[in-house]
Amino acid sequence: MAVLFWLCLLLLIGFLSKSQCVVSQLQYQATLSAINKELGVPGWGANSSDYCSWPGLVCSSNNSMVVKLDLSHRELRGNATLISELKGLKWLDLSYNNFHGSIPSAFGNMSELEFLDLSLNKFEGSVPPELGGLRNLRSLNLSNNLLVGEIPDELKGLKKLQEFQISSNRLNGSIPFWVGNLTNLRVFTAYENFLGGRIPDNLGAVSELHLLNLHSNQLEGVIPKSIFALGKLEVLILTQNRLSGDIPEEIGNCTGLSSIRIGNNELLGMIPRAVGNISSLTYFEADDNSLSGEIVAEFAECSNLTLLNLASNGFTGTIPRELGRLLNLQELILSGNSLFGDIPEAILGCKNLNKLDLSNNRINGTIPVDICNMSRLQYLILGQNSIRGEIPRQIGSCGKLLELQMGSNYLTGTVPPEIGHIKNLQIALNLSFNHLHGTLPVELGKLDKLVSLDVSNNQLSGNIPPALKGMLSLIEVNFSNNLFTGPIPTFVPFQKSLNSSFVGNKGLCGEPLSSLCGNSYNPDHESHHKVSYRIILAVIGSGLTVFASVTIVVLLFMVREKQERTAKAAGIEEDVENNHPAIIAGNVFVENLRQAIDLEAVVKATMKDSNKLISGTFSTVYKAVMPSGMILAVKRLKSMDRTIIHHQHKMIRELERLSRLCHDNLERPIGFVIFEDVALLLHQHLPNGTLAQLLHESTKQPDYEPDWPTRLSIAIGVAEGLAFLHHVAIIHLDISSLNVLLDANFRPLVSEIEISKLLDPSKGTASISAVAGSFGYIPPEYAYTMQVTAPGNVYSYGVVLLEILTTRLPVDDAFGEGVDLVKWVHSAPSRGETPEQILDARLSTVSFGWRKEMLAALKVALLCTDNTSAKRPKMKQVVEMLQEIKQN
Ligand SMILES: *[C@@H]1O[C@H](CO)[C@@H](O)[C@H](O)[C@H]1NC(C)=O
Ligand SMILES: *[C@@H]1O[C@H](CO)[C@@H](O)[C@H](O)[C@H]1NC(C)=O
Ligand SMILES: *[C@@H]1O[C@H](CO)[C@@H](O)[C@H](O)[C@H]1NC(C)=O
Ligand SMILES: *[C@@H]1O[C@H](CO)[C@@H](O)[C@H](O)[C@H]1NC(C)=O
Ligand SMILES: *[C@@H]1O[C@H](CO)[C@@H](O)[C@H](O)[C@H]1NC(C)=O
Ligand SMILES: *[C@@H]1O[C@H](CO)[C@@H](O)[C@H](O)[C@H]1NC(C)=O
Ligand SMILES: *[C@@H]1O[C@H](CO)[C@@H](O)[C@H](O)[C@H]1NC(C)=O
Ligand SMILES: *[C@@H]1O[C@H](CO)[C@@H](O)[C@H](O)[C@H]1NC(C)=O
Ligand SMILES: *[C@@H]1O[C@H](CO)[C@@H](O)[C@H](O)[C@H]1NC(C)=O
């Protein structure tokens, strides 16, 4: 009897819960449809009866409750408030979208929520206090938005919070005390805000804090001991604040701490000897503070240490010999202190040392003869010290050296010819302000990668060897204030230098000095010059003629196009009204997309100006939403290229061929439509816009700035795409950052390839203006050859790479009249600017690693944009060079 009762009860419950289930399913369906109506989520609603199969949506397995919603990377905008009605939601990720306005306060009602990520949007206003109602929240990420105001105290209700990220906003006020009371907090990042006040002195006292990153704020006061209390800290980044006081002794309790970055503060006192206990330490950066005392030998206990940067402090004493035990050390940067004594022999034990910067100290020993035992040395920076003795001949075996700075010391003897063996030397060779004598060795001429040579202010004598003409990369020279005699060799970098590079040598004559040499030195000097001027003038003249005619043609086309556009604007109304564009031909090459693409909808989309995405040299791109929900990018070829309509069959064949070109970094056509006399090419729609937008538009509103690793991958991707094109013998007509599209993961795709094929001027289908490309990207030789070439593509690619490195436009009035980005960068040395002043400092100053990679990439960009097309590397080599930078 009892059994029967229970059975009935169970059945009843089952029935009830099932019907309840149906009700909630209908509710979910309604809510989700409303959300889709508001936000237009790609791929949603196609199969409305089964919302659990919609992309980004996860239902619980036993009923159809939505538990997880991942709508990141979808270009969404609109009112997200409705999402809060999905009551059972545990996981909500809306990161990487275009949401703006306030964060909906209704989100505070999603009481089941454990994970909330709203990062990388444009949310404005203050953080809604209602979020404090999310009692189950473990992870809250609001970083990279435009949030202002203080962190609301109501959030103290988030007792379960483990990860709390609010970095890169515009928050002010101070870090609330209750953050220190969150017992589960493991990750706290609030960097790049306007936070002031002190770091709460209970932070980390009750929770196992693993990562604390507060860099680039206005924090004051001391580094609280509490953050080291439980000993679990792994990463500590407090760079760029106004922190003062000592580094707490307790730091040594965190043996798992691998990265300590506390540079650019106002820290005082000695480095605690307890750092020797931090066995995991790999990165210690405390430059630009007021630290003092000796450099503690205990660093030698941190066997994994790869970087030690104590530059610009008040350290005294000698360099501890014990540091020589650091076999993993790659960078030792002690510049700008008051260190004295020898460069200890023992330091040569750092077999992996890549950068040794001891400049601006009072080092008064000699240079160890076997310095090159550190065979990986790339930067040897010893300038502004009191180093005595000779430059050891063995320096020639530092085969990897890129930069050698020994200026302003007391070096004696001669310049060893062996320096000429350092084939990789490229950034600078500086021996200025020493007591060197004798002649300059002709071997220096072998340094064909060297950009800057400074031997000024010594007692060097004899001729400037003509062999120095072998220094093909030279931009900056200084021979001033020596005892040089004879004529200055005829060599462009010399004559292009200021005369201040040669003054103070009584016996020196010839350009750029005003003292002319007697005929006995160089009889054909003058006439030679006249000839070369004549050649140059002729070249410039013909270039101008061609350029002028190109300009006229372009202008004519522009005028014609404008007239046509006006005419067309009047016609559009009719087109839309009679609703049936006359499609002449059209096809979708990709079998499984045929269902989803409606050619008529494609044509109509291009008639609405609001759909316009980009206007390029040869085409305008429109966004077209298909009735199926699929989004396409439709490229409408500009009227001047109408000739291709008359070559329809050929064009279709080319397009089909191109659609089969398979490379991850090329944007392939997936179909085409020809209607009236207009050709439309269909492509996948890529949500992240163009590289030009990423680089030049995000800077105006500092919401999301692409970091260096992202930029380097983009640079490599573009290079790979172009290398592949060249491999299949296709030359691109219009390489520019506007023609590099980015997919959801910032993978670059080179576009406008079909244009290159359809308008190949050698096939006679192109108008003359086609070879012009985009202003600022056109290699100099195009002006007179009128022929697109692979080296020309390399040049244009180099301009794109310079844009990536400098975040500057290829042409900008700021560079001065007639100066474009390429000229501006190439002439930096003559303006007395170092490569580092050209790079986007917001990136190059983030870390030593980034700066190093950026300098290396700059070198590649300089090679690519060489005036002489024959000197430019092949696209394939560019890929290899960049990949090597990434791997190192
Ligand atoms: C819609 O869902 C049903 C059932 O889950 C499935 O059989 C059908 O293939 C789906 N249709 C589409 C277009 O996805
Ligand atoms: C569904 O499973 C969850 C756990 O995964 C449980 O909490 C919930 O009660 C279940 N619901 C039903 C209707 O069985
Ligand atoms: C968003 O929608 C909700 C209702 O769903 C409404 O109350 C709110 O005012 C809307 N917000 C904006 C900014 O339009
Ligand atoms: C949150 O839920 C409560 C109770 O259901 C309701 O009264 C309130 O209006 C909701 N808040 C928002 C902002 O939707
Ligand atoms: C936001 O923060 C959470 C928690 O730390 C993290 O898991 C997530 O990856 C972050 N989101 C982004 C886009 O970085
Ligand atoms: C933090 O916790 C301590 C000890 O539990 C308590 O006394 C204090 O009031 C709390 N502070 C805040 C701001 O919640
Ligand atoms: C933490 O560091 C301090 C100062 O070095 C020391 O006195 C204390 O014993 C350490 N605590 C632990 C748990 O190691
Ligand atoms: C040093 O680094 C290696 C490799 O990452 C790691 O296995 C080792 O445990 C580290 N040593 C210490 C003392 O942390
Ligand atoms: C180097 O300088 C230190 C401190 O000024 C001085 O004591 C020492 O004698 C000097 N050494 C040499 C070799 O000149």
CSV table of N, CA and C and ligand atoms in Angstrom, one decimal, residues 79-82 85 102, ligand 3:
chain,number,residue,atom,x,y,z
A,79,ASN,N,21.1,46.6,-26.6
A,79,ASN,CA,20.8,46.6,-25.2
A,79,ASN,C,20.8,45.2,-24.7
A,80,ALA,N,21.8,44.9,-23.8
A,80,ALA,CA,22.0,43.6,-23.3
A,80,ALA,C,21.1,43.2,-22.1
A,81,THR,N,20.3,44.2,-21.7
A,81,THR,CA,19.5,44.0,-20.5
A,81,THR,C,18.7,42.7,-20.4
A,82,LEU,N,18.2,42.3,-21.6
A,82,LEU,CA,17.3,41.2,-21.6
A,82,LEU,C,18.0,39.9,-21.2
A,85,GLU,N,17.3,38.1,-18.0
A,85,GLU,CA,16.1,37.3,-17.7
A,85,GLU,C,16.4,35.8,-17.9
A,102,SER,N,25.8,52.0,-20.4
A,102,SER,CA,26.1,51.5,-19.1
A,102,SER,C,26.0,50.0,-19.1
B,3,LIG,C1,17.2,48.3,-22.3
B,3,LIG,O1,16.0,47.6,-22.2
B,3,LIG,C2,15.4,47.6,-20.9
B,3,LIG,C3,14.2,46.7,-21.0
B,3,LIG,O2,14.5,45.5,-21.5
B,3,LIG,C4,15.0,49.0,-20.6
B,3,LIG,O3,14.4,49.1,-19.3
B,3,LIG,C5,16.2,49.9,-20.7
B,3,LIG,O4,15.9,51.3,-20.5
B,3,LIG,C6,16.9,49.8,-22.0
B,3,LIG,N1,18.2,50.5,-21.9
B,3,LIG,C7,18.5,51.4,-22.9
B,3,LIG,C8,19.8,52.1,-22.6
B,3,LIG,O5,17.9,51.6,-23.8
